[in-house]
Tab-separated table of C-alpha atoms in Angstrom:
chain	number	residue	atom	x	y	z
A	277	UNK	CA	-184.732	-30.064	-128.910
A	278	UNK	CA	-184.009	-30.254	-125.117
A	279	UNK	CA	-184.256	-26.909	-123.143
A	280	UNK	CA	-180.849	-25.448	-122.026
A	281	UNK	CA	-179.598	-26.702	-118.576
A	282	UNK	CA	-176.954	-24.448	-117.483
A	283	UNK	CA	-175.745	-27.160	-115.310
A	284	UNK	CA	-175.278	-29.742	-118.128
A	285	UNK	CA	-172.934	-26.903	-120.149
A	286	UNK	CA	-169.525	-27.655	-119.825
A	287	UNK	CA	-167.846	-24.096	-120.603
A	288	UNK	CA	-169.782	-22.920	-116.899
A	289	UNK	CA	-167.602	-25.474	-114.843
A	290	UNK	CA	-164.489	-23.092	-116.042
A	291	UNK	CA	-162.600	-22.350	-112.467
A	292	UNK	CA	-159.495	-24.280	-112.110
A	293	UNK	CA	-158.998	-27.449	-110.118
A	294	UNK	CA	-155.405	-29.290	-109.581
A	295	UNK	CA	-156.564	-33.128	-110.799
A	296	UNK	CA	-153.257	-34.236	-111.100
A	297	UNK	CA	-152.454	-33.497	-107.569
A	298	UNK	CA	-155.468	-34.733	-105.972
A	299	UNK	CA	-155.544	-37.711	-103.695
A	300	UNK	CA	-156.156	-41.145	-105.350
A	301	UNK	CA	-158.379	-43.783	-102.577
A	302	UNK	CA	-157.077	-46.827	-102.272
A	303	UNK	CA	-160.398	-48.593	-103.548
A	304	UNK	CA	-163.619	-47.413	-105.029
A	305	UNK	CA	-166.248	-46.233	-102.818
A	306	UNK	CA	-169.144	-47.015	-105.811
A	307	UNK	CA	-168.692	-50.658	-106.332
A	308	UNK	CA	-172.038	-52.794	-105.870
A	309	UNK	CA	-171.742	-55.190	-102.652
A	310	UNK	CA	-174.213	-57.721	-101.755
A	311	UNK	CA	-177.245	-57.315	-98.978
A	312	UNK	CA	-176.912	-53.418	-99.489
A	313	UNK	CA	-179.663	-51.046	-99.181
A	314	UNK	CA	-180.525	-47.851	-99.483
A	315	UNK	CA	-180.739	-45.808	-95.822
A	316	UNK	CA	-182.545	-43.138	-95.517
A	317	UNK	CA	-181.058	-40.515	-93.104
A	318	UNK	CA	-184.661	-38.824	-93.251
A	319	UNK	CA	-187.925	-39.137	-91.933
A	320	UNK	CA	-190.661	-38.564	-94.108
A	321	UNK	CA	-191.818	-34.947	-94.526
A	322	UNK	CA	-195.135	-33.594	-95.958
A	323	UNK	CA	-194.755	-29.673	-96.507
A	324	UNK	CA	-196.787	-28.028	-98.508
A	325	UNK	CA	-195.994	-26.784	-101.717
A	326	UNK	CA	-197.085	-22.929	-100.346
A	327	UNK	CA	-194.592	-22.957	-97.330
A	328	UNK	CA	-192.169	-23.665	-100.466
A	329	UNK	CA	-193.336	-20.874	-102.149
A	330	UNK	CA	-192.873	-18.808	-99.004
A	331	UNK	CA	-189.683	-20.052	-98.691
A	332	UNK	CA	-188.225	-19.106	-102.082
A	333	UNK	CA	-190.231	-15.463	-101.609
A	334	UNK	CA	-188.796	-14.925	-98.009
A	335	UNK	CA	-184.832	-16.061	-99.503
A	336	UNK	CA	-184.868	-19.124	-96.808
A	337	UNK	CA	-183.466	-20.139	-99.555
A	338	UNK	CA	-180.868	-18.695	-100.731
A	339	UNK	CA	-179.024	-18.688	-104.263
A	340	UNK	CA	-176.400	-20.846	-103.230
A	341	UNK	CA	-179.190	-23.218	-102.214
A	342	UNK	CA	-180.696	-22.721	-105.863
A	343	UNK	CA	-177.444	-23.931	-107.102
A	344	UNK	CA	-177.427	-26.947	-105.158
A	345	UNK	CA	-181.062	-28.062	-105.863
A	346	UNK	CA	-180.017	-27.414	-109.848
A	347	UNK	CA	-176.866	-29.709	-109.648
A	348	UNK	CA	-179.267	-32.301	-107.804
A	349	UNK	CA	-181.728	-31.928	-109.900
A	350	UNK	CA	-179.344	-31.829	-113.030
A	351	UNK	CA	-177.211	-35.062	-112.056
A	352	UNK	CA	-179.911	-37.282	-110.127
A	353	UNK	CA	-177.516	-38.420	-107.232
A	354	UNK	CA	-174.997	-36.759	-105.866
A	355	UNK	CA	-172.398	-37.351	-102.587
A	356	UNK	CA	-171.168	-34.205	-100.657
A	357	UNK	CA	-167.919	-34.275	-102.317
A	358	UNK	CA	-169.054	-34.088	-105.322
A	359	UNK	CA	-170.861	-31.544	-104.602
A	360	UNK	CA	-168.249	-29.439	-103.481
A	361	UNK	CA	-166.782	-29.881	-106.469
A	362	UNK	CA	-169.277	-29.082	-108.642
A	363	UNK	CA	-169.588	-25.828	-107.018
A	364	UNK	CA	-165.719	-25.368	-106.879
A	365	UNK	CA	-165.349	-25.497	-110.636
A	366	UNK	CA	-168.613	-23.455	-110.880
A	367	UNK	CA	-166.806	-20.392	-108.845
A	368	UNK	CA	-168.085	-21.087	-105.457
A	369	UNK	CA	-165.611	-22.718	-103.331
A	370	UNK	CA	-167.632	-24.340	-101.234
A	371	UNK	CA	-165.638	-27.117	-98.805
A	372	UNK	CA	-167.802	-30.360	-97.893
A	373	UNK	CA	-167.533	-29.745	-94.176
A	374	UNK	CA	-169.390	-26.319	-94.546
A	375	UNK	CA	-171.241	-27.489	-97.615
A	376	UNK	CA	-173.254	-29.616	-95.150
A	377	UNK	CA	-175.202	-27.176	-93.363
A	378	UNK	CA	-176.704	-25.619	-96.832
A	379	UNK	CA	-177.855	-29.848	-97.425
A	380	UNK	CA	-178.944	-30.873	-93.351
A	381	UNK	CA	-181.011	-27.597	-93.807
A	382	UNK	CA	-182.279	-28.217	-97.369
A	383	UNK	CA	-183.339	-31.548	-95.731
A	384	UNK	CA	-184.992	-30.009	-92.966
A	385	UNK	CA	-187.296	-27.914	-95.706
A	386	UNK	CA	-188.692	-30.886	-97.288
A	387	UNK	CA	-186.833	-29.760	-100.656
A	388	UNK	CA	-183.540	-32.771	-100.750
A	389	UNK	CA	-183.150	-36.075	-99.235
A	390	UNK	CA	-180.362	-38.062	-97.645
A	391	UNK	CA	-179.386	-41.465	-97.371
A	392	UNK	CA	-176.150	-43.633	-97.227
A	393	UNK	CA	-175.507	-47.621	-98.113
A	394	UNK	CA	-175.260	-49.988	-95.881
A	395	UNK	CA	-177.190	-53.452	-94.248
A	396	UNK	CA	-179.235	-51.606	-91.743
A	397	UNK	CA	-179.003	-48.262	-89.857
A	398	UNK	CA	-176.544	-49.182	-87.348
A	399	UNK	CA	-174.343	-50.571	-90.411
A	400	UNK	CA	-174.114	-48.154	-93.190
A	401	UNK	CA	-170.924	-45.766	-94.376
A	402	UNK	CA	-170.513	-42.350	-93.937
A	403	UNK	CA	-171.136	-41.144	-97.196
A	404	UNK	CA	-174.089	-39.170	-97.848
A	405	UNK	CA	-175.985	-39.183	-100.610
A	406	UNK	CA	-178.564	-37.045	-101.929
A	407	UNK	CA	-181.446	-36.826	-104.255
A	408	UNK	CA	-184.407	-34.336	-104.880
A	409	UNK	CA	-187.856	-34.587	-103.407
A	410	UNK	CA	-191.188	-33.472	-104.998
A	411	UNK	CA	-190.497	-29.934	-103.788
A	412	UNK	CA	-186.726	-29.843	-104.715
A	413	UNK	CA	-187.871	-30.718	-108.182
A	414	UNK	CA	-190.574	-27.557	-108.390
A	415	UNK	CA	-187.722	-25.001	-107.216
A	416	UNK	CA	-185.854	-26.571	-109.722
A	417	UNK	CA	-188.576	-25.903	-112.453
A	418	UNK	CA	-189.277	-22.683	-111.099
A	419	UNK	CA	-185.378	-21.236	-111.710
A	420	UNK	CA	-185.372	-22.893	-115.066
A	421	UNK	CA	-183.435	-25.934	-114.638
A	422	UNK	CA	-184.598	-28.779	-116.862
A	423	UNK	CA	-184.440	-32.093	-115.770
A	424	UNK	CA	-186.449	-35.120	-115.303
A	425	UNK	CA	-187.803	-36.562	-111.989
A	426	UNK	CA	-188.663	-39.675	-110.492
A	427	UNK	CA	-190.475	-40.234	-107.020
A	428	UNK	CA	-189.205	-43.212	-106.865
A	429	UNK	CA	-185.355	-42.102	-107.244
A	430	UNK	CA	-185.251	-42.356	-103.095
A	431	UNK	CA	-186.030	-46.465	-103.341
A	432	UNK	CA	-183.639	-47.040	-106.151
A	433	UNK	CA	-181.570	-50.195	-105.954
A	434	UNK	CA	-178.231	-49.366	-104.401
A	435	UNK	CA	-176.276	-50.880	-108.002
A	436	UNK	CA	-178.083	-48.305	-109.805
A	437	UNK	CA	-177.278	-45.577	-107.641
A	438	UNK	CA	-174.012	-45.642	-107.860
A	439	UNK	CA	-174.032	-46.671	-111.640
A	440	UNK	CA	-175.041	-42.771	-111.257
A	441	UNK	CA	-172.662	-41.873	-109.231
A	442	UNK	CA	-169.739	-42.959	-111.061
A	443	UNK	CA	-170.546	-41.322	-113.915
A	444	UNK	CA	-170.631	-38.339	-112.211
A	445	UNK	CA	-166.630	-39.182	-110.942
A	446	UNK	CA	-166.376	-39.771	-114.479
A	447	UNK	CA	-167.955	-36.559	-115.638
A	448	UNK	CA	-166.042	-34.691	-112.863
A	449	UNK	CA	-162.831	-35.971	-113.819
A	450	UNK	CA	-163.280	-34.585	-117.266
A	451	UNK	CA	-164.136	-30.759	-115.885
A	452	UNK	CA	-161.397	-31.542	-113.642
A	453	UNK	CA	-158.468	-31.964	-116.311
A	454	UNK	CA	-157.834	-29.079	-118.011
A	455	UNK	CA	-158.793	-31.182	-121.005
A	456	UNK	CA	-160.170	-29.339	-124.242
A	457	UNK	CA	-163.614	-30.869	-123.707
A	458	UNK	CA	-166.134	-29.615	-125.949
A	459	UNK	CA	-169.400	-30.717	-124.656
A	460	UNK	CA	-170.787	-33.497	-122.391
A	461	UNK	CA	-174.322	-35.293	-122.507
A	462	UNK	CA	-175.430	-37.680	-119.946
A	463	UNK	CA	-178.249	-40.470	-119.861
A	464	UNK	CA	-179.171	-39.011	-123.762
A	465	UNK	CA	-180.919	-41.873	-126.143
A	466	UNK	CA	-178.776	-41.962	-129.458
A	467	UNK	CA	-180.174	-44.109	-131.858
A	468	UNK	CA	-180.328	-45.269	-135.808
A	469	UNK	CA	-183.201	-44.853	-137.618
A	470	UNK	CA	-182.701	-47.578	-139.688
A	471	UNK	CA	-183.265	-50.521	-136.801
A	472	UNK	CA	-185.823	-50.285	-134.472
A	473	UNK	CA	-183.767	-51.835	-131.547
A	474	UNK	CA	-180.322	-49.739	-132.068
A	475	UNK	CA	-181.239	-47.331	-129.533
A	476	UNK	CA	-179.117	-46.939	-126.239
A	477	UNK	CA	-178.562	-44.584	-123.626
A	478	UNK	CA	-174.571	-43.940	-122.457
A	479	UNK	CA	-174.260	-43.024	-119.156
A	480	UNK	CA	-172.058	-39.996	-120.570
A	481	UNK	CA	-170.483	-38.995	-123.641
A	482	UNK	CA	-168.265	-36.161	-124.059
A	483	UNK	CA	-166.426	-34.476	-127.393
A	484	UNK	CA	-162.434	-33.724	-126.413
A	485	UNK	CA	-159.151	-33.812	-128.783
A	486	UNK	CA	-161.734	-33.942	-131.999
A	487	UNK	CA	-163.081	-37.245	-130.720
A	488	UNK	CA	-166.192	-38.388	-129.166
A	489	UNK	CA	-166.313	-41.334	-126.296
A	490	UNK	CA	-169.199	-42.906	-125.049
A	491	UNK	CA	-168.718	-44.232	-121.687
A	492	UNK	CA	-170.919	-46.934	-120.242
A	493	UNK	CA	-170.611	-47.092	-116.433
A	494	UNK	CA	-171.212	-51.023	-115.027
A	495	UNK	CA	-171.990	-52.087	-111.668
A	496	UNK	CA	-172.442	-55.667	-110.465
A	497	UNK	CA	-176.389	-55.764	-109.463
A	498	UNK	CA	-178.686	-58.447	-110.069
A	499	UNK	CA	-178.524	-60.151	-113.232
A	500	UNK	CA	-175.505	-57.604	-114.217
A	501	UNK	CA	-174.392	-60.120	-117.007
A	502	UNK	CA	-177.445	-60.135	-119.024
A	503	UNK	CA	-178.640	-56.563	-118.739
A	504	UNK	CA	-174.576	-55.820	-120.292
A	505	UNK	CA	-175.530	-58.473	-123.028
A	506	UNK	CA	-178.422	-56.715	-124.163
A	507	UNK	CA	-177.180	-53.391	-123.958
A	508	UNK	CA	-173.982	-54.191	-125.857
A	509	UNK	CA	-175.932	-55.921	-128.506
A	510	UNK	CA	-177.600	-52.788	-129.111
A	511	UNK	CA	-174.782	-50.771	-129.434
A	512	UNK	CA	-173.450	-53.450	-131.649
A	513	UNK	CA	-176.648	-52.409	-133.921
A	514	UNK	CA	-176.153	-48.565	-133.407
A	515	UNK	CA	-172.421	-48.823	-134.803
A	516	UNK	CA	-173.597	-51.348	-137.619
A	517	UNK	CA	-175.889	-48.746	-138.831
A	518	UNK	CA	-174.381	-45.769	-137.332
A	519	UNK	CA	-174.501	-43.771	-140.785
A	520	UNK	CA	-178.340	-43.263	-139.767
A	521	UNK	CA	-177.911	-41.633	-136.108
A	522	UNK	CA	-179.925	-39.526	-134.227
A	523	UNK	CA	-177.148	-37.276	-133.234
A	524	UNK	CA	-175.998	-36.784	-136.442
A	525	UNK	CA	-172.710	-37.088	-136.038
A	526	UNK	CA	-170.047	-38.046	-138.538
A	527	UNK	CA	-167.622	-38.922	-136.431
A	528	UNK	CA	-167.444	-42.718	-134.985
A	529	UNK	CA	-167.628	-43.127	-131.760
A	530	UNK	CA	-165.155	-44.743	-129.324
A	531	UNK	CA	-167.263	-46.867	-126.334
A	532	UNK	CA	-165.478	-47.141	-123.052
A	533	UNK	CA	-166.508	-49.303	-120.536
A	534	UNK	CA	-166.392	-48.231	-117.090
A	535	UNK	CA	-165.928	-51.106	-114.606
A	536	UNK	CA	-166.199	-51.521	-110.956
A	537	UNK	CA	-162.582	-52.414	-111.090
A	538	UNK	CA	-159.613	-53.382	-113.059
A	539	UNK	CA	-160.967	-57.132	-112.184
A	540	UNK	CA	-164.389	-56.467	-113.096
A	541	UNK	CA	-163.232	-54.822	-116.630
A	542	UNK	CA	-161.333	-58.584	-117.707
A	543	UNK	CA	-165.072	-59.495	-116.698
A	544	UNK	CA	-167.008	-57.392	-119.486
A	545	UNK	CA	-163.798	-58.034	-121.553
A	546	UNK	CA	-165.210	-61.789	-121.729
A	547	UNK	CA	-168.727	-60.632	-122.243
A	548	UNK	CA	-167.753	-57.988	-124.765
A	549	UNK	CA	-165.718	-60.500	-127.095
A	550	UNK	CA	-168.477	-62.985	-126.711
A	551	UNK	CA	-171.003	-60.154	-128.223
A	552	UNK	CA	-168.244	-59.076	-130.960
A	553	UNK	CA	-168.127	-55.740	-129.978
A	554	UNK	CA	-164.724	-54.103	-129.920
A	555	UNK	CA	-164.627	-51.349	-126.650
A	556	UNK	CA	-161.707	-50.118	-124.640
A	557	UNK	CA	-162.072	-49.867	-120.666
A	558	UNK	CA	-161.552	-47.996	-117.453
A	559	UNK	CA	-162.703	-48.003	-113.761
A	560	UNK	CA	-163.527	-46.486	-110.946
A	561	UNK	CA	-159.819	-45.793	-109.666
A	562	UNK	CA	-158.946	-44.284	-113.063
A	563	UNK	CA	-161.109	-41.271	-112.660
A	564	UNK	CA	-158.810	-39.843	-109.720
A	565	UNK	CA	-156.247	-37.755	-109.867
A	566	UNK	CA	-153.689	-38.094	-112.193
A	567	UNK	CA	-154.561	-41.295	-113.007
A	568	UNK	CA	-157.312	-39.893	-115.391
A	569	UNK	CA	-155.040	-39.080	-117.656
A	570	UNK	CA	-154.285	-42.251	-118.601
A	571	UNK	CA	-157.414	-43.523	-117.644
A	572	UNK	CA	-158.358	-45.942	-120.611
A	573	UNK	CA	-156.968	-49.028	-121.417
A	574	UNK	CA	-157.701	-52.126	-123.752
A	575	UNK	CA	-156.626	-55.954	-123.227
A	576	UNK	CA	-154.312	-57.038	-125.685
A	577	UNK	CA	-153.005	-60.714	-125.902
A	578	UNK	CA	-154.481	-60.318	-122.130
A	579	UNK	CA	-152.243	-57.808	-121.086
A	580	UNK	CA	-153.307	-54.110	-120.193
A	581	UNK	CA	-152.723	-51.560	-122.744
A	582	UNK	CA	-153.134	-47.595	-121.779
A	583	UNK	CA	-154.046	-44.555	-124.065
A	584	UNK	CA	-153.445	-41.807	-123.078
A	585	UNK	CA	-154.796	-38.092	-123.857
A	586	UNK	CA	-152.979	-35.883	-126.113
A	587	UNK	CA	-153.318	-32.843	-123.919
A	588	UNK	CA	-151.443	-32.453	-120.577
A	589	UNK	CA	-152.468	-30.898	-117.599
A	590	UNK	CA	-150.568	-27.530	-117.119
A	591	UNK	CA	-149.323	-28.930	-113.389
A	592	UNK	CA	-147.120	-31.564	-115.178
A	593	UNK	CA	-145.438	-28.805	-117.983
């Protein structure tokens, strides 16, 4: 059994948030685009794992900074914004402007790194993004947040990076809503024990309204199609033989897939009907504001059909 990660617990993210007033952007900031890279806002830093020591002793860094390095370490990737959020709904209203000189100086200690997306330096966005580094990950351990970590999460392809962080919009959206969500998982293997390939890892799954939804976040990389083949195949399996589950649940699951865009959804439509896999849909857009609560949709007859949540946020009573 995995060790308790306080920031992987949904009833902690319990301060309100007004999601169906928020601002909806005009397009998604996490689709996959061609010829982009990964910048690093950073140079490379080699501190030693005493002066980190010191620095935890000392409080150079301080508890909000813990909390910071925990959501990092617990999510993978994470913008400023969402950030902010995280800590919002956690208690500490933290706005992104000021939230920034907790990360440049977390950056300066070795402990997270930045980077943006872009074609070169002097073309990139604005957003930041940021991950753990070696150190960031022993602080982590050392206040009892489990997670997993990767050297190599700084040089990840930019597709899969924001595969991440959409789920995390997703996720968000969710603590967001006022929804009666029971639990979320993210990036957890469920698989069947009867067949040896029906193993698969959502990028999230929650439990709300007595149902459970496993949502599988696309983005357009290299060789997009295929990977979605395979992985829907496998699901295919799981749900064939989902009597046999590792989560033990009795409940059957409904799979969402999470698109770049509307667009991009008819896409995995095609590929999803050519696997024979039945799955409803969202996107990127659909986890904003009060879009969300109407976020999923199916295709039927090629027309878009919505579902919506039973609950309704208390803004709209």
């Amino acid at each position: 059994m995995a060790s308790y990660n306080v920031y992987l617990d949904s009833n902690n993210y319990s301060h309100g948030y007004d999601l169906f007033n928020e601002h909806i952007p005009s397009g998604t900031a996490f689709a996959a685009r061609p010829d982009e890279l990964c910048i690093s806002l950073d140079e490379e830093k080699n501190i030693s794992y005493n002066i980190v020591i010191s620095n935890l002793t000392n409080n150079t860094i301080t508890p909000l900074d813990k909390q910071i390095i925990g959501l990092i370490a617990s999510f993978g990737y994470v913008t400023t914004k969402q950030l902010s959020e995280m800590l919002a709904l956690l208690g500490c209203d933290k706005p992104a402007d000021k939230l920034l000189n907790n990360t440049e100086r977390l950056r300066r200690l070795g402990v997270i790194r930045a980077f943006s997306f872009g074609r070169s330096r002097d073309e990139k966005c604005c957003m930041q993004v940021f991950t753990l580094c070696k150190n960031g990950s022993e602080i982590a351990k050392a206040t009892c947040v489990n997670h997993s970590y990767n050297i190599m999460n700084a040089a990840a392809y930019p597709s899969d990076v924001k595969r991440v962080l959409a789920r995390n919009q997703g996720v968000l959206a969710f603590l967001k809503s006022e929804l009666p969500l029971d639990w979320f998982r993210i990036n957890t293997v469920i698989s069947s024990s009867d067949i040896s390939d029906a193993a698969v890892r959502p990028s999230f799954t929650v439990s709300v309204e007595n149902e459970v939804i496993m949502y599988e976040v696309v983005r357009r990389g290299q060789f997009w199609e295929n990977q979605l083949r395979n992985k829907l195949s496998r699901y295919k399996l799981l749900f064939d033989n989902f009597e046999s589950n590792s989560w033990d649940m009795t409940c059957f699951p409904t799979l969402v897939m999470v698109g770049e865009t509307f667009e991009h959804s008819r896409m995995i439509n095609e590929i999803a009907r050519e696997i024979g896999i039945k799955v409803l849909f969202s996107d990127d857009l659909m986890f904003c504001g009060k879009n969300f609560y109407s976020s999923v949709y199916g295709f039927e007859n090629g027309t878009q059909q919505f579902y919506l949540f039973e609950s309704r946020p208390r803004i709209e009573e």
